[in-house]
Amino acid sequence: MIPIARPVLGEEEINAVREVLQSGQLAQGPKVKEFEEKFAEYVGTRYAVAVSNGTAALQLALIAMGVRPGDEVITSPLSFFASASSILLVGAKPVFVDVEERTYNMDPEKVRKAITPKTKAIMVVHLHGHPADMDPILEVAKEESIPVLEDAAQAHGAEYKGKKTGSLADAAAFSFYATKNMTTGEGGIVTTNSEEIAEMVSLLRHHGQTSRYVHEYLGYNMRMTEFQAAIGLVQLKKLDANNERRRKIARRYSEELSDLEDLVLPIEEPWAKHSWHLYAIRTEGSKRGPLLEKLRKLGVDARPTYPMPLHKQPIIGRLGDERRNFLAKIFPAISYSEVSLPIAERLTDELFYIPVHHNLSDEEVSKVVDSVKKALS
Ligand SMILES: *Cc1c(COP(=O)(O)O)cnc(C)c1O
């Protein structure tokens, strides 16, 4: 089976980890610092603060940006659950706005309409690695003095109008989970140009500690280890070449599958550079199931997108349930039953992924193309 993701690390990563293990410095230390400096330089921000995973990066960035219980944060309903849970774990309410048909990212016009006096942040998701249309969102955010956070967990190396994702707003969160464009196994980082946000995230990831065993803030233990950072340093060096490989594969798919009537292929806006975290194809809801079944029989691990948009997730409908939500008491009665986001709802029935990761061989890419053609004929 040609897998949807295949994390392959090389000798260089193995040696880097061995070095750390032999050094005796395992917890956050000089490798983490070096990784932060290199990552900030790559993205083009003044600061980068490494944490334990991408969800922690989102959560700590939200707190550092000033989001508090009872506040509202606008985000996309078409994303991984962490885009909503990170907001909920801060005690704030995710307000979902529908996405655009072209990029599957939040529709800037709908962001504008969703702003209320309680809106304390806008979390933009660059879904599949295609950047969201930032300028109109940043414009309305500026008018309303609302900070903007990028969920760049799928967008390492992507660009918007020539600028790297992660450098476009007040702060950004990346994930280095095993299947992302670059990995540290588990890991995350916050990038920002704000000294205040960077400092607060650094404090919050380390128990709010200001000097040894003195805690002036309520924080977490969400640090990155030295061996994760050592892997990250090697992976970062490979990122551009790996993204180029993804780009080449995506181009082949877009050329060779373009004639197939039943498929809507992913686009790349003229202002965008896609990171091709996922190659997402759209087909009619009733056709997707049988098509994926055929593809899997042919040896291609094609997968449907998220089973439901975030406002339809079971826990989102039961936020008042004390057994399921330990924060139930601090939430005002939030109900999403009236929320209707027709584009996101339809897309969760229609989108699916074919493998586009950088470890695919040319033969595998050919096999994916042939299999899609065969499955549709
Ligand atoms: C992977 C991902 C996250 C969460 O990152 P973790 O490192 O798994 O916590 C958040 N948002 C999006 C869009 C993701 O794809």
Coordinates of C-alpha atoms and ligand atoms in Angstrom, one line a residue:
M1 CA 0.0 0.0 0.0
I2 CA 1.4 3.4 -0.9
P3 CA 0.9 5.3 2.4
I4 CA -0.6 8.8 2.8
A5 CA 2.5 9.7 4.9
R6 CA 5.8 8.1 5.3
P7 CA 8.2 9.7 7.8
V8 CA 11.7 8.6 6.8
L9 CA 14.5 10.0 8.8
G10 CA 18.1 9.4 7.7
E11 CA 21.5 8.8 9.2
E12 CA 21.9 12.5 9.9
E13 CA 18.9 12.6 12.2
I14 CA 20.1 9.4 13.9
N15 CA 23.5 10.8 14.5
A16 CA 22.1 14.0 15.8
V17 CA 20.0 12.1 18.3
R18 CA 22.9 9.9 19.3
E19 CA 25.0 12.9 20.0
V20 CA 22.3 14.4 22.3
L21 CA 21.8 11.1 24.1
Q22 CA 25.5 10.8 24.7
S23 CA 25.8 14.5 25.8
G24 CA 23.7 13.9 28.9
Q25 CA 21.7 17.1 28.2
L26 CA 18.2 15.8 27.4
A27 CA 15.8 18.4 28.5
Q28 CA 15.5 21.9 26.9
G29 CA 19.0 23.3 26.4
P30 CA 21.3 24.6 23.7
K31 CA 19.9 22.5 20.8
V32 CA 16.4 23.9 21.5
K33 CA 17.8 27.4 21.4
E34 CA 19.7 26.7 18.2
F35 CA 16.6 25.2 16.6
E36 CA 14.6 28.3 17.6
E37 CA 17.1 30.6 16.1
K38 CA 17.3 28.7 12.8
F39 CA 13.5 28.3 12.6
A40 CA 12.9 32.0 13.2
E41 CA 15.5 32.8 10.6
Y42 CA 13.9 30.5 8.1
V43 CA 10.4 31.9 8.7
G44 CA 11.6 35.4 8.8
T45 CA 10.4 36.4 12.3
R46 CA 12.4 37.9 15.2
Y47 CA 11.5 35.1 17.6
A48 CA 10.6 31.4 17.7
V49 CA 9.8 29.5 20.9
A50 CA 9.8 25.7 20.7
V51 CA 7.2 23.7 22.6
S52 CA 6.0 20.1 23.0
N53 CA 3.5 20.0 20.1
G54 CA 1.5 22.1 17.7
T55 CA -1.6 22.1 19.9
A56 CA 0.5 23.5 22.8
A57 CA 1.9 26.1 20.4
L58 CA -1.7 27.2 19.5
Q59 CA -2.8 27.2 23.1
L60 CA 0.2 29.1 24.5
A61 CA 0.1 31.6 21.7
L62 CA -3.6 32.3 22.4
I63 CA -2.9 32.9 26.1
A64 CA 0.1 35.1 25.3
M65 CA -2.0 37.1 22.9
G66 CA -4.4 37.9 25.7
V67 CA -7.3 35.4 25.1
R68 CA -9.1 34.7 28.3
P69 CA -12.1 32.5 29.4
G70 CA -15.3 33.8 28.0
D71 CA -13.6 35.5 25.0
E72 CA -14.4 34.5 21.4
V73 CA -11.9 33.4 18.8
I74 CA -12.8 33.2 15.2
T75 CA -11.5 30.2 13.3
S76 CA -12.1 27.7 10.5
P77 CA -14.5 24.8 10.8
L78 CA -12.5 22.9 8.2
S79 CA -9.4 21.9 10.1
F80 CA -7.9 19.4 12.5
F81 CA -9.6 19.3 15.9
A82 CA -6.7 21.2 17.6
S83 CA -7.7 24.4 15.9
A84 CA -10.9 24.3 18.1
S85 CA -9.6 22.4 21.2
S86 CA -6.7 24.9 21.7
I87 CA -9.3 27.7 22.0
L88 CA -11.6 25.7 24.2
L89 CA -8.7 24.7 26.5
V90 CA -8.1 28.4 27.2
G91 CA -11.8 28.6 28.2
A92 CA -12.7 30.7 25.1
K93 CA -15.4 30.1 22.5
P94 CA -14.5 29.1 19.0
V95 CA -16.6 31.0 16.5
F96 CA -16.5 29.2 13.2
V97 CA -16.9 31.0 9.8
D98 CA -17.4 29.2 6.5
V99 CA -14.6 28.6 4.0
E100 CA -14.0 29.6 0.4
E101 CA -14.7 27.2 -2.4
R102 CA -11.3 27.7 -4.0
T103 CA -8.7 27.3 -1.2
Y104 CA -10.9 25.7 1.6
N105 CA -9.7 28.4 4.0
M106 CA -11.8 31.0 5.9
D107 CA -13.7 33.5 3.8
P108 CA -12.4 36.9 4.8
E109 CA -15.9 38.5 4.2
K110 CA -17.4 36.1 6.7
V111 CA -14.6 36.8 9.2
R112 CA -15.6 40.4 9.1
K113 CA -19.3 39.6 9.8
A114 CA -18.4 37.2 12.7
I115 CA -16.7 39.9 14.8
T116 CA -18.4 40.8 18.0
P117 CA -17.2 42.9 21.0
K118 CA -16.1 39.6 22.6
T119 CA -13.8 38.6 19.7
K120 CA -10.2 38.6 21.1
A121 CA -8.3 36.8 18.4
I122 CA -8.7 35.4 14.8
M123 CA -7.0 32.0 14.2
V124 CA -6.3 31.5 10.5
V125 CA -5.7 28.0 9.3
H126 CA -3.6 27.4 6.1
L127 CA -5.4 24.2 5.3
H128 CA -3.5 21.4 3.4
G129 CA -0.6 23.9 3.1
H130 CA -2.4 26.5 0.9
P131 CA -2.1 29.9 2.6
A132 CA -5.3 31.7 3.6
D133 CA -6.0 35.0 1.9
M134 CA -4.4 37.1 4.7
D135 CA -4.5 40.7 3.5
P136 CA -8.3 41.2 3.8
I137 CA -8.3 39.4 7.2
L138 CA -5.4 41.4 8.5
E139 CA -7.1 44.6 7.3
V140 CA -10.3 43.9 9.3
A141 CA -8.3 42.7 12.3
K142 CA -6.4 46.0 12.2
E143 CA -9.6 48.0 12.0
E144 CA -10.9 46.2 15.0
S145 CA -7.6 45.9 16.9
I146 CA -7.9 42.1 17.1
P147 CA -4.7 40.0 17.0
V148 CA -4.3 37.3 14.4
L149 CA -2.8 33.9 14.9
E150 CA -1.8 31.6 12.1
D151 CA -2.3 27.8 12.4
A152 CA 0.6 26.9 10.2
A153 CA 0.7 23.3 11.3
Q154 CA 0.3 22.2 7.6
A155 CA 2.2 25.0 6.0
H156 CA 6.0 24.8 6.7
G157 CA 7.6 26.7 3.9
A158 CA 4.4 27.9 2.2
E159 CA 4.3 31.5 1.1
Y160 CA 1.7 34.3 0.8
K161 CA 2.7 37.1 -1.7
G162 CA 6.4 36.1 -1.3
K163 CA 6.4 36.0 2.5
K164 CA 6.6 32.8 4.5
T165 CA 3.6 31.5 6.4
G166 CA 4.3 31.9 10.1
S167 CA 5.5 35.5 9.5
L168 CA 2.2 37.0 8.3
A169 CA 0.4 37.9 11.5
D170 CA 0.9 38.6 15.2
A171 CA 2.0 35.0 15.9
A172 CA 1.9 31.6 14.3
A173 CA 1.9 28.0 15.5
F174 CA 3.7 25.1 13.7
S175 CA 3.5 21.4 14.4
F176 CA 6.3 18.9 13.9
Y177 CA 4.1 15.8 14.3
A178 CA 5.4 12.7 12.5
T179 CA 3.4 13.2 9.3
K180 CA 4.0 17.0 8.8
N181 CA 6.3 18.4 6.1
M182 CA 9.1 18.4 8.7
T183 CA 9.0 16.4 11.9
T184 CA 10.5 16.0 15.3
G185 CA 8.2 13.0 16.1
E186 CA 6.1 15.3 18.3
G187 CA 6.9 19.0 18.6
G188 CA 5.7 22.5 17.9
I189 CA 6.9 26.1 17.7
V190 CA 5.5 29.6 18.0
T191 CA 6.9 32.2 15.7
T192 CA 6.3 36.0 16.2
N193 CA 7.9 39.4 15.9
S194 CA 6.5 40.4 19.3
E195 CA 8.9 40.3 22.2
E196 CA 6.0 40.2 24.6
I197 CA 4.4 37.2 23.0
A198 CA 7.7 35.3 22.7
E199 CA 8.5 36.0 26.4
M200 CA 5.1 34.9 27.6
V201 CA 5.2 31.7 25.6
S202 CA 8.6 30.9 27.0
L203 CA 7.3 31.5 30.5
L204 CA 4.1 29.5 30.0
R205 CA 5.9 26.4 28.5
H206 CA 8.1 26.3 31.6
H207 CA 5.7 26.4 34.6
G208 CA 5.6 30.2 34.5
Q209 CA 9.0 30.1 36.2
T210 CA 10.9 33.5 36.3
S211 CA 13.9 32.2 38.2
R212 CA 14.7 28.8 39.7
Y213 CA 11.6 27.5 41.5
V214 CA 10.0 30.9 41.5
H215 CA 6.7 31.0 39.6
E216 CA 5.2 34.3 38.9
Y217 CA 2.8 33.0 36.2
L218 CA 0.4 30.1 35.9
G219 CA 2.0 27.9 33.2
Y220 CA 2.4 24.4 31.9
N221 CA 5.2 22.0 31.3
M222 CA 5.2 22.1 27.5
R223 CA 8.9 22.1 26.7
M224 CA 10.7 20.5 23.7
T225 CA 13.5 18.1 24.4
E226 CA 17.0 18.4 23.1
F227 CA 16.7 15.3 20.9
Q228 CA 13.6 16.6 19.3
A229 CA 15.4 19.9 18.5
A230 CA 18.4 18.0 17.1
I231 CA 16.1 16.1 14.7
G232 CA 14.4 19.4 13.9
L233 CA 17.7 21.1 12.9
V234 CA 18.3 18.4 10.4
Q235 CA 14.8 18.3 9.1
L236 CA 14.7 22.1 8.7
K237 CA 17.8 21.8 6.4
K238 CA 15.9 19.4 4.3
L239 CA 12.6 21.2 4.3
D240 CA 13.0 23.2 1.0
A241 CA 14.2 20.2 -1.0
N242 CA 11.4 18.0 0.4
N243 CA 8.8 20.7 -0.4
E244 CA 10.2 20.9 -3.9
R245 CA 9.7 17.2 -4.2
R246 CA 6.1 17.5 -3.0
R247 CA 5.6 20.4 -5.5
K248 CA 6.9 18.3 -8.4
I249 CA 4.6 15.4 -7.5
A250 CA 1.6 17.8 -7.1
R251 CA 2.3 19.3 -10.5
R252 CA 2.3 15.8 -12.0
Y253 CA -1.0 15.0 -10.4
S254 CA -2.5 18.3 -11.6
E255 CA -1.3 17.7 -15.1
E256 CA -2.1 14.0 -15.4
L257 CA -5.5 14.0 -13.6
S258 CA -6.8 17.2 -15.1
D259 CA -9.0 15.5 -17.7
L260 CA -10.9 13.4 -15.3
E261 CA -14.5 14.7 -15.2
D262 CA -15.5 13.7 -11.7
L263 CA -12.6 15.3 -9.9
V264 CA -12.0 18.9 -8.8
L265 CA -8.2 19.2 -8.2
P266 CA -6.6 21.5 -5.7
I267 CA -5.5 25.0 -7.0
E268 CA -2.7 27.3 -6.1
E269 CA -3.7 30.9 -6.2
P270 CA -1.3 33.3 -8.1
W271 CA -0.4 34.9 -4.8
A272 CA 0.3 31.6 -3.1
K273 CA 3.1 29.0 -2.7
H274 CA 1.5 25.8 -1.5
S275 CA 3.5 23.5 0.8
W276 CA 1.5 20.5 -0.4
H277 CA 1.1 19.0 3.0
L278 CA -1.9 17.2 1.5
Y279 CA -3.1 16.9 -2.1
A280 CA -6.9 17.2 -1.6
I281 CA -9.3 16.3 -4.4
R282 CA -13.0 16.9 -4.4
T283 CA -15.6 14.6 -5.9
E284 CA -19.3 14.2 -5.5
G285 CA -20.2 12.9 -2.0
S286 CA -21.9 9.7 -3.4
K287 CA -18.9 8.9 -5.5
R288 CA -16.2 9.3 -2.9
G289 CA -16.8 6.1 -0.9
P290 CA -16.7 3.7 -3.9
L291 CA -13.7 5.6 -5.4
L292 CA -11.7 5.3 -2.2
E293 CA -12.5 1.7 -1.8
K294 CA -11.3 1.0 -5.4
L295 CA -8.1 3.0 -4.8
R296 CA -7.3 1.1 -1.6
K297 CA -7.9 -2.2 -3.5
L298 CA -5.4 -1.0 -6.0
G299 CA -2.8 -0.3 -3.3
V300 CA -3.2 3.5 -2.8
D301 CA -3.9 4.7 0.7
A302 CA -6.4 7.4 -0.3
R303 CA -8.3 8.8 2.6
P304 CA -11.3 11.0 3.2
T305 CA -10.8 14.4 4.9
Y306 CA -12.0 15.1 8.4
P307 CA -15.3 13.2 8.9
M308 CA -17.2 16.4 9.9
P309 CA -16.5 20.1 10.3
L310 CA -15.5 21.2 13.7
H311 CA -18.9 22.6 14.8
K312 CA -20.3 19.1 14.2
Q313 CA -17.8 17.3 16.4
P314 CA -19.5 15.3 19.2
I315 CA -17.8 17.2 22.0
I316 CA -18.5 20.6 20.5
G317 CA -22.2 19.7 20.8
R318 CA -21.8 18.7 24.4
L319 CA -19.6 21.4 26.0
G320 CA -21.8 21.6 29.0
D321 CA -21.4 17.9 29.9
E322 CA -19.1 17.8 33.0
R323 CA -18.1 14.2 32.3
R324 CA -16.8 15.0 28.8
N325 CA -15.6 18.5 29.4
F326 CA -13.6 19.3 32.6
L327 CA -14.1 23.0 31.8
A328 CA -17.9 22.7 31.5
K329 CA -18.4 24.9 34.5
I330 CA -16.6 27.9 33.2
F331 CA -18.3 27.8 29.8
P332 CA -21.4 29.9 29.3
A333 CA -24.0 27.8 27.7
I334 CA -22.7 27.6 24.1
S335 CA -24.7 25.8 21.5
Y336 CA -23.7 25.2 18.0
S337 CA -26.9 23.4 16.9
E338 CA -28.0 26.5 15.0
V339 CA -24.7 27.0 13.2
S340 CA -24.9 26.3 9.5
L341 CA -21.7 26.4 7.4
P342 CA -22.8 24.8 4.2
I343 CA -19.6 24.9 2.3
A344 CA -17.5 23.3 5.0
E345 CA -20.3 20.8 5.6
R346 CA -20.4 19.8 2.0
L347 CA -16.6 19.7 1.7
T348 CA -16.3 17.1 4.5
D349 CA -18.4 14.8 2.3
E350 CA -16.4 15.5 -0.9
L351 CA -12.7 15.9 -0.1
F352 CA -10.2 13.1 -0.1
Y353 CA -6.4 12.9 -0.2
I354 CA -4.0 11.0 -2.3
P355 CA -0.4 10.5 -1.2
V356 CA 1.8 13.5 -2.1
H357 CA 4.6 13.2 0.5
H358 CA 8.3 13.7 -0.4
N359 CA 9.3 10.1 0.1
L360 CA 7.3 8.8 -2.8
S361 CA 9.3 7.4 -5.7
D362 CA 8.5 8.3 -9.3
E363 CA 7.1 4.7 -9.8
E364 CA 4.8 5.2 -6.8
V365 CA 3.6 8.5 -8.2
S366 CA 2.9 6.8 -11.6
K367 CA 1.0 4.1 -9.8
V368 CA -1.1 6.6 -7.9
V369 CA -2.0 8.3 -11.2
D370 CA -2.8 5.1 -13.0
S371 CA -4.9 3.9 -10.0
V372 CA -7.0 7.0 -9.9
K373 CA -7.6 6.7 -13.7
K374 CA -8.4 3.1 -13.4
A375 CA -10.7 3.6 -10.3
L376 CA -12.7 6.2 -12.3
S377 CA -13.1 4.2 -15.5
Ligands
LIG1 C1 -1.3 18.8 13.1 C2 -2.2 19.9 13.3 C3 -2.3 20.6 14.6 C4 -1.8 20.0 15.8 O1 -0.5 19.7 15.9 P1 0.0 18.6 17.0 O2 1.5 18.8 16.9 O3 -0.5 17.3 16.5 O4 -0.5 19.0 18.3 C5 -3.0 21.8 14.6 N1 -3.6 22.3 13.5 C6 -3.6 21.7 12.3 C7 -4.2 22.3 11.1 C8 -2.9 20.5 12.2 O5 -2.8 19.9 11.0

